[in-house]
Short mmCIF file of N, CA and C in Angstrom, two decimals:
data_model
loop_
_atom_site.label_atom_id
_atom_site.label_comp_id
_atom_site.label_asym_id
_atom_site.label_seq_id
_atom_site.Cartn_x
_atom_site.Cartn_y
_atom_site.Cartn_z
N MET A 30 0.83 -1.16 0.00
CA MET A 30 0.00 0.00 0.00
C MET A 30 0.89 1.24 0.00
N ALA A 31 0.52 2.20 -0.82
CA ALA A 31 1.35 3.40 -0.94
C ALA A 31 1.06 4.36 0.20
N THR A 32 2.10 4.98 0.64
CA THR A 32 1.94 5.98 1.70
C THR A 32 1.82 7.34 1.07
N LYS A 33 1.55 8.33 1.88
CA LYS A 33 1.40 9.68 1.36
C LYS A 33 2.68 10.21 0.75
N ALA A 34 3.79 9.78 1.23
CA ALA A 34 5.08 10.27 0.71
C ALA A 34 5.33 9.73 -0.70
N GLN A 35 4.84 8.52 -0.99
CA GLN A 35 5.10 7.92 -2.28
C GLN A 35 4.08 8.37 -3.34
N GLN A 36 2.92 8.87 -2.97
CA GLN A 36 1.92 9.28 -3.95
C GLN A 36 2.36 10.58 -4.62
N PRO A 37 2.13 10.66 -5.96
CA PRO A 37 2.50 11.90 -6.65
C PRO A 37 1.56 13.03 -6.23
N THR A 38 2.12 14.19 -6.09
CA THR A 38 1.32 15.34 -5.69
C THR A 38 0.77 16.01 -6.94
N LYS A 39 -0.48 16.45 -6.89
CA LYS A 39 -1.11 17.14 -8.00
C LYS A 39 -0.88 18.64 -7.84
N ASP A 40 -0.55 19.27 -8.96
CA ASP A 40 -0.39 20.72 -8.94
C ASP A 40 -1.78 21.36 -8.87
N PRO A 41 -1.88 22.51 -8.25
CA PRO A 41 -3.17 23.18 -8.23
C PRO A 41 -3.56 23.63 -9.65
N ILE A 42 -4.84 23.78 -9.89
CA ILE A 42 -5.33 24.16 -11.22
C ILE A 42 -4.84 25.57 -11.54
N ASN A 43 -4.22 25.69 -12.70
CA ASN A 43 -3.73 26.97 -13.16
C ASN A 43 -4.78 27.57 -14.09
N ILE A 44 -5.37 28.66 -13.71
CA ILE A 44 -6.45 29.28 -14.47
C ILE A 44 -5.94 29.81 -15.81
N VAL A 45 -4.71 30.29 -15.84
CA VAL A 45 -4.15 30.82 -17.09
C VAL A 45 -4.01 29.72 -18.12
N HIS A 46 -3.53 28.55 -17.70
CA HIS A 46 -3.38 27.43 -18.64
C HIS A 46 -4.75 26.94 -19.10
N GLN A 47 -5.72 26.88 -18.20
CA GLN A 47 -7.07 26.47 -18.57
C GLN A 47 -7.67 27.43 -19.59
N HIS A 48 -7.43 28.72 -19.42
CA HIS A 48 -7.93 29.72 -20.36
C HIS A 48 -7.23 29.57 -21.72
N ALA A 49 -5.94 29.28 -21.70
CA ALA A 49 -5.20 29.10 -22.96
C ALA A 49 -5.72 27.87 -23.72
N ILE A 50 -6.01 26.81 -22.99
CA ILE A 50 -6.56 25.60 -23.63
C ILE A 50 -7.93 25.89 -24.23
N LEU A 51 -8.76 26.64 -23.52
CA LEU A 51 -10.08 27.00 -24.03
C LEU A 51 -9.97 27.84 -25.29
N CYS A 52 -9.06 28.82 -25.28
CA CYS A 52 -8.87 29.67 -26.47
C CYS A 52 -8.40 28.85 -27.67
N GLU A 53 -7.51 27.90 -27.44
CA GLU A 53 -7.01 27.05 -28.52
C GLU A 53 -8.13 26.16 -29.08
N THR A 54 -8.96 25.64 -28.20
CA THR A 54 -10.08 24.80 -28.64
C THR A 54 -11.06 25.61 -29.48
N ILE A 55 -11.37 26.81 -29.05
CA ILE A 55 -12.30 27.68 -29.80
C ILE A 55 -11.71 28.03 -31.16
N LYS A 56 -10.41 28.28 -31.22
CA LYS A 56 -9.75 28.62 -32.48
C LYS A 56 -9.83 27.44 -33.46
N LYS A 57 -9.61 26.22 -32.97
CA LYS A 57 -9.71 25.04 -33.83
C LYS A 57 -11.13 24.84 -34.34
N GLU A 58 -12.11 25.07 -33.48
CA GLU A 58 -13.50 24.91 -33.89
C GLU A 58 -13.89 25.92 -34.96
N THR A 59 -13.43 27.17 -34.82
CA THR A 59 -13.80 28.19 -35.81
C THR A 59 -13.11 27.96 -37.14
N LEU A 60 -11.91 27.36 -37.13
CA LEU A 60 -11.23 27.06 -38.40
C LEU A 60 -11.97 25.98 -39.18
N ASN A 61 -12.53 25.00 -38.49
CA ASN A 61 -13.19 23.88 -39.15
C ASN A 61 -14.69 24.08 -39.30
N GLN A 62 -15.19 25.18 -38.82
CA GLN A 62 -16.63 25.42 -38.86
C GLN A 62 -17.06 25.88 -40.24
N LYS A 63 -18.18 25.30 -40.73
CA LYS A 63 -18.76 25.71 -42.00
C LYS A 63 -20.14 26.27 -41.73
N LEU A 64 -20.45 27.38 -42.36
CA LEU A 64 -21.76 27.97 -42.20
C LEU A 64 -22.70 27.35 -43.22
N TYR A 65 -23.75 26.71 -42.76
CA TYR A 65 -24.70 26.03 -43.63
C TYR A 65 -25.89 26.94 -43.84
N THR A 66 -26.07 27.40 -45.07
CA THR A 66 -27.16 28.33 -45.35
C THR A 66 -28.16 27.77 -46.35
N ASN A 67 -27.98 26.53 -46.79
CA ASN A 67 -28.91 25.93 -47.73
C ASN A 67 -30.04 25.26 -46.95
N TYR A 68 -31.06 26.03 -46.60
CA TYR A 68 -32.15 25.51 -45.79
C TYR A 68 -33.24 24.98 -46.70
N SER A 69 -33.83 23.87 -46.31
CA SER A 69 -34.97 23.32 -47.03
C SER A 69 -35.87 22.62 -46.03
N ILE A 70 -36.99 22.16 -46.49
CA ILE A 70 -37.95 21.50 -45.61
C ILE A 70 -37.49 20.07 -45.35
N ASN A 71 -37.78 19.57 -44.19
CA ASN A 71 -37.42 18.20 -43.85
C ASN A 71 -38.36 17.25 -44.60
N PRO A 72 -37.83 16.41 -45.49
CA PRO A 72 -38.71 15.55 -46.29
C PRO A 72 -39.31 14.40 -45.49
N PHE A 73 -38.82 14.15 -44.29
CA PHE A 73 -39.32 13.03 -43.51
C PHE A 73 -40.44 13.44 -42.56
N ARG A 74 -40.80 14.72 -42.56
CA ARG A 74 -41.92 15.18 -41.74
C ARG A 74 -43.19 15.15 -42.55
N LYS A 75 -44.30 14.98 -41.89
CA LYS A 75 -45.59 15.02 -42.55
C LYS A 75 -45.93 16.47 -42.84
N LEU A 76 -46.34 16.75 -44.07
CA LEU A 76 -46.67 18.12 -44.44
C LEU A 76 -48.15 18.38 -44.21
N TYR A 77 -48.44 19.50 -43.60
CA TYR A 77 -49.80 19.92 -43.40
C TYR A 77 -49.99 21.20 -44.20
N THR A 78 -50.78 21.11 -45.23
CA THR A 78 -50.99 22.29 -46.07
C THR A 78 -52.22 23.03 -45.58
N LEU A 79 -52.13 24.32 -45.57
CA LEU A 79 -53.24 25.16 -45.16
C LEU A 79 -53.85 25.79 -46.41
N THR A 80 -55.13 25.92 -46.40
CA THR A 80 -55.79 26.57 -47.54
C THR A 80 -55.56 28.06 -47.47
N GLY A 81 -55.62 28.69 -48.62
CA GLY A 81 -55.41 30.12 -48.69
C GLY A 81 -56.65 30.90 -48.30
N LYS A 82 -56.54 32.20 -48.38
CA LYS A 82 -57.68 33.06 -48.07
C LYS A 82 -58.72 32.91 -49.18
N PRO A 83 -60.00 33.06 -48.86
CA PRO A 83 -61.04 32.79 -49.86
C PRO A 83 -60.98 33.68 -51.10
N ASN A 84 -60.65 34.93 -50.96
CA ASN A 84 -60.67 35.85 -52.10
C ASN A 84 -59.27 36.17 -52.61
N SER A 85 -58.27 35.42 -52.20
CA SER A 85 -56.90 35.71 -52.60
C SER A 85 -56.61 35.11 -53.97
N THR A 86 -55.99 35.88 -54.84
CA THR A 86 -55.61 35.37 -56.16
C THR A 86 -54.18 34.83 -56.13
N HIS A 87 -53.45 35.11 -55.07
CA HIS A 87 -52.06 34.67 -54.97
C HIS A 87 -51.96 33.15 -54.83
N ASP A 88 -52.84 32.55 -54.05
CA ASP A 88 -52.78 31.12 -53.80
C ASP A 88 -53.23 30.30 -55.00
N SER A 89 -54.02 30.86 -55.87
CA SER A 89 -54.54 30.08 -56.99
C SER A 89 -53.63 30.13 -58.21
N ALA A 90 -52.48 30.81 -58.12
CA ALA A 90 -51.57 30.91 -59.26
C ALA A 90 -50.93 29.55 -59.53
N ASP A 91 -50.88 29.17 -60.79
CA ASP A 91 -50.29 27.89 -61.17
C ASP A 91 -48.82 28.08 -61.49
N GLY A 92 -48.07 26.99 -61.46
CA GLY A 92 -46.66 27.02 -61.84
C GLY A 92 -45.72 27.42 -60.72
N GLU A 93 -46.15 27.39 -59.47
CA GLU A 93 -45.27 27.77 -58.37
C GLU A 93 -44.60 26.56 -57.71
N GLU A 94 -44.76 25.38 -58.28
CA GLU A 94 -44.17 24.19 -57.69
C GLU A 94 -42.67 24.17 -57.93
N ASP A 95 -41.94 23.81 -56.91
CA ASP A 95 -40.50 23.70 -57.01
C ASP A 95 -40.15 22.25 -57.38
N PRO A 96 -39.55 22.01 -58.54
CA PRO A 96 -39.26 20.62 -58.94
C PRO A 96 -38.25 19.93 -58.03
N GLN A 97 -37.29 20.67 -57.50
CA GLN A 97 -36.31 20.09 -56.59
C GLN A 97 -36.98 19.62 -55.30
N PHE A 98 -37.89 20.43 -54.78
CA PHE A 98 -38.63 20.08 -53.58
C PHE A 98 -39.48 18.83 -53.81
N LEU A 99 -40.18 18.78 -54.94
CA LEU A 99 -41.00 17.61 -55.25
C LEU A 99 -40.15 16.36 -55.40
N LYS A 100 -38.97 16.50 -55.97
CA LYS A 100 -38.06 15.36 -56.13
C LYS A 100 -37.63 14.83 -54.76
N ILE A 101 -37.30 15.73 -53.84
CA ILE A 101 -36.87 15.33 -52.50
C ILE A 101 -38.01 14.63 -51.76
N ILE A 102 -39.21 15.17 -51.85
CA ILE A 102 -40.37 14.58 -51.17
C ILE A 102 -40.69 13.21 -51.73
N ARG A 103 -40.66 13.06 -53.06
CA ARG A 103 -40.96 11.76 -53.67
C ARG A 103 -39.92 10.73 -53.28
N ARG A 104 -38.65 11.12 -53.23
CA ARG A 104 -37.59 10.18 -52.85
C ARG A 104 -37.73 9.76 -51.40
N ALA A 105 -38.15 10.68 -50.54
CA ALA A 105 -38.29 10.36 -49.12
C ALA A 105 -39.41 9.37 -48.87
N HIS A 106 -40.43 9.35 -49.72
CA HIS A 106 -41.56 8.45 -49.52
C HIS A 106 -41.39 7.11 -50.21
N LYS A 107 -40.26 6.88 -50.88
CA LYS A 107 -40.01 5.59 -51.53
C LYS A 107 -39.59 4.55 -50.50
N GLU A 108 -39.73 3.28 -50.89
CA GLU A 108 -39.27 2.20 -50.04
C GLU A 108 -37.74 2.17 -50.07
N PRO A 109 -37.09 1.60 -49.05
CA PRO A 109 -35.63 1.57 -49.02
C PRO A 109 -35.01 0.83 -50.20
N GLU A 110 -35.69 -0.21 -50.74
CA GLU A 110 -35.13 -0.95 -51.87
C GLU A 110 -35.03 -0.07 -53.11
N LYS A 111 -35.94 0.91 -53.23
CA LYS A 111 -35.93 1.79 -54.40
C LYS A 111 -34.99 2.98 -54.21
N LYS A 112 -34.66 3.30 -52.96
CA LYS A 112 -33.75 4.42 -52.69
C LYS A 112 -32.29 4.01 -52.79
N PHE A 113 -31.96 2.82 -52.28
CA PHE A 113 -30.57 2.40 -52.17
C PHE A 113 -30.34 1.12 -52.95
N ILE A 114 -29.09 0.89 -53.33
CA ILE A 114 -28.73 -0.32 -54.07
C ILE A 114 -28.62 -1.51 -53.13
N PHE A 115 -28.07 -1.29 -51.95
CA PHE A 115 -27.89 -2.36 -50.97
C PHE A 115 -28.37 -1.86 -49.61
N PRO A 116 -28.63 -2.76 -48.65
CA PRO A 116 -29.13 -2.34 -47.34
C PRO A 116 -28.14 -1.43 -46.61
N GLN A 117 -28.66 -0.41 -45.96
CA GLN A 117 -27.81 0.55 -45.25
C GLN A 117 -27.51 0.12 -43.82
N THR A 118 -28.37 -0.70 -43.24
CA THR A 118 -28.16 -1.16 -41.87
C THR A 118 -28.35 -2.67 -41.81
N GLU A 119 -27.99 -3.25 -40.68
CA GLU A 119 -28.17 -4.68 -40.49
C GLU A 119 -29.65 -5.04 -40.45
N ALA A 120 -30.46 -4.15 -39.88
CA ALA A 120 -31.89 -4.43 -39.77
C ALA A 120 -32.56 -4.43 -41.14
N GLN A 121 -32.04 -3.65 -42.09
CA GLN A 121 -32.63 -3.63 -43.42
C GLN A 121 -32.32 -4.89 -44.22
N GLU A 122 -31.30 -5.64 -43.81
CA GLU A 122 -30.97 -6.86 -44.54
C GLU A 122 -32.08 -7.89 -44.42
N ILE A 123 -32.81 -7.86 -43.32
CA ILE A 123 -33.93 -8.78 -43.15
C ILE A 123 -35.07 -8.30 -44.02
N GLY A 124 -35.43 -9.08 -44.99
CA GLY A 124 -36.53 -8.73 -45.88
C GLY A 124 -36.13 -7.83 -47.02
N TRP A 125 -34.84 -7.63 -47.28
CA TRP A 125 -34.42 -6.76 -48.38
C TRP A 125 -34.88 -7.33 -49.71
N ILE A 126 -34.68 -8.62 -49.91
CA ILE A 126 -35.17 -9.27 -51.12
C ILE A 126 -36.49 -9.92 -50.73
N HIS A 127 -37.59 -9.30 -51.11
CA HIS A 127 -38.89 -9.78 -50.66
C HIS A 127 -39.66 -10.49 -51.76
N LYS A 128 -39.05 -10.69 -52.92
CA LYS A 128 -39.73 -11.44 -53.98
C LYS A 128 -39.60 -12.93 -53.67
N PRO A 129 -40.64 -13.71 -53.93
CA PRO A 129 -40.54 -15.13 -53.65
C PRO A 129 -39.52 -15.80 -54.57
N LEU A 130 -38.79 -16.75 -54.03
CA LEU A 130 -37.78 -17.44 -54.81
C LEU A 130 -38.40 -18.40 -55.81
N ILE A 131 -39.56 -18.95 -55.47
CA ILE A 131 -40.25 -19.89 -56.35
C ILE A 131 -41.56 -19.27 -56.79
N LYS A 132 -41.86 -19.38 -58.06
CA LYS A 132 -43.12 -18.85 -58.57
C LYS A 132 -44.27 -19.66 -57.99
N GLN A 133 -45.28 -18.97 -57.48
CA GLN A 133 -46.43 -19.65 -56.89
C GLN A 133 -47.32 -20.18 -58.01
N ASP A 134 -47.46 -21.48 -58.05
CA ASP A 134 -48.29 -22.13 -59.05
C ASP A 134 -49.33 -22.96 -58.32
N ARG A 135 -50.61 -22.63 -58.50
CA ARG A 135 -51.69 -23.34 -57.81
C ARG A 135 -51.88 -24.75 -58.36
N GLU A 136 -51.41 -24.99 -59.56
CA GLU A 136 -51.58 -26.31 -60.17
C GLU A 136 -50.52 -27.30 -59.70
N ASP A 137 -49.43 -26.82 -59.16
CA ASP A 137 -48.35 -27.70 -58.72
C ASP A 137 -48.72 -28.34 -57.39
N ARG A 138 -48.94 -29.63 -57.37
CA ARG A 138 -49.39 -30.34 -56.18
C ARG A 138 -48.26 -30.51 -55.16
N ARG A 139 -47.01 -30.28 -55.54
CA ARG A 139 -45.90 -30.43 -54.60
C ARG A 139 -45.87 -29.29 -53.58
N LEU A 140 -46.30 -28.11 -54.00
CA LEU A 140 -46.20 -26.93 -53.13
C LEU A 140 -47.54 -26.39 -52.66
N HIS A 141 -48.63 -26.73 -53.34
CA HIS A 141 -49.94 -26.18 -53.01
C HIS A 141 -50.80 -27.28 -52.41
N PHE A 142 -51.26 -27.06 -51.19
CA PHE A 142 -52.10 -28.03 -50.49
C PHE A 142 -53.41 -27.36 -50.13
N PRO A 143 -54.40 -27.42 -51.00
CA PRO A 143 -55.68 -26.76 -50.69
C PRO A 143 -56.41 -27.49 -49.57
N ARG A 144 -57.35 -26.81 -48.96
CA ARG A 144 -58.13 -27.39 -47.86
C ARG A 144 -59.02 -28.50 -48.43
N GLN A 145 -58.96 -29.62 -47.76
CA GLN A 145 -59.77 -30.76 -48.18
C GLN A 145 -60.65 -31.18 -47.01
N ASN A 146 -61.92 -31.38 -47.30
CA ASN A 146 -62.88 -31.77 -46.28
C ASN A 146 -63.24 -33.25 -46.45
N SER A 147 -63.17 -33.97 -45.35
CA SER A 147 -63.63 -35.37 -45.36
C SER A 147 -65.07 -35.41 -44.84
N GLU A 148 -65.64 -36.61 -44.72
CA GLU A 148 -67.01 -36.74 -44.24
C GLU A 148 -67.14 -36.24 -42.80
N ILE A 149 -66.12 -36.54 -41.98
CA ILE A 149 -66.18 -36.14 -40.57
C ILE A 149 -66.10 -34.62 -40.43
N THR A 150 -65.21 -33.98 -41.19
CA THR A 150 -65.09 -32.52 -41.09
C THR A 150 -66.33 -31.83 -41.63
N LYS A 151 -66.95 -32.37 -42.66
CA LYS A 151 -68.19 -31.79 -43.18
C LYS A 151 -69.29 -31.90 -42.13
N TYR A 152 -69.38 -33.07 -41.47
CA TYR A 152 -70.40 -33.27 -40.44
C TYR A 152 -70.19 -32.31 -39.26
N MET A 153 -68.94 -32.19 -38.79
CA MET A 153 -68.67 -31.31 -37.65
C MET A 153 -68.88 -29.84 -38.01
N ASP A 154 -68.58 -29.47 -39.25
CA ASP A 154 -68.81 -28.10 -39.70
C ASP A 154 -70.30 -27.78 -39.65
N ALA A 155 -71.12 -28.71 -40.13
CA ALA A 155 -72.58 -28.52 -40.09
C ALA A 155 -73.08 -28.47 -38.65
N ALA A 156 -72.52 -29.32 -37.78
CA ALA A 156 -72.93 -29.34 -36.38
C ALA A 156 -72.59 -28.02 -35.69
N TRP A 157 -71.43 -27.48 -35.94
CA TRP A 157 -71.02 -26.20 -35.33
C TRP A 157 -71.92 -25.07 -35.83
N ARG A 158 -72.23 -25.08 -37.13
CA ARG A 158 -73.11 -24.04 -37.66
C ARG A 158 -74.49 -24.11 -37.01
N LEU A 159 -75.02 -25.33 -36.86
CA LEU A 159 -76.32 -25.50 -36.23
C LEU A 159 -76.29 -25.03 -34.78
N LYS A 160 -75.22 -25.34 -34.06
CA LYS A 160 -75.09 -24.92 -32.67
C LYS A 160 -75.03 -23.39 -32.56
N GLU A 161 -74.27 -22.76 -33.44
CA GLU A 161 -74.16 -21.28 -33.41
C GLU A 161 -75.51 -20.63 -33.73
N GLN A 162 -76.24 -21.22 -34.69
CA GLN A 162 -77.53 -20.63 -35.06
C GLN A 162 -78.52 -20.75 -33.91
N THR A 163 -78.52 -21.87 -33.22
CA THR A 163 -79.46 -22.02 -32.09
C THR A 163 -79.10 -21.11 -30.93
N GLU A 164 -77.80 -20.88 -30.72
CA GLU A 164 -77.39 -19.95 -29.65
C GLU A 164 -77.74 -18.51 -29.98
N ASN A 165 -77.64 -18.15 -31.25
CA ASN A 165 -77.94 -16.77 -31.66
C ASN A 165 -79.44 -16.48 -31.62
N LEU A 166 -80.25 -17.49 -31.80
CA LEU A 166 -81.70 -17.27 -31.79
C LEU A 166 -82.23 -17.05 -30.37
N GLN A 167 -81.56 -17.53 -29.37
CA GLN A 167 -82.04 -17.40 -28.00
C GLN A 167 -81.87 -16.04 -27.43
#
């Protein structure tokens, strides 16, 4: 176990050095800072459009649609398979290829097993129907 004599002593906090470190950090941040002024609407938010004033001619003008905005909105509402070439996350890998591997053919008896009723199942089906009808009439 170390005694007090063997433990290294910590220097007291020097405010001048702390201020110099802060100034250096701020200088580095301002050198790498970029001002982003290209503002647009968030395409992942639900848009709520408000109707214009009843007698206003400004709102009824045609040709005011922004094609870039419409392109961004349409792309945001697409499925991930249509937006990206490959899955972006591990969770997207599940179900990425959602087309069936085998064509569904109803005539192929190896893969299609339609419901088949025997005499017993037909009898029990009729009995259940009769029981339900009598219960509903009461």
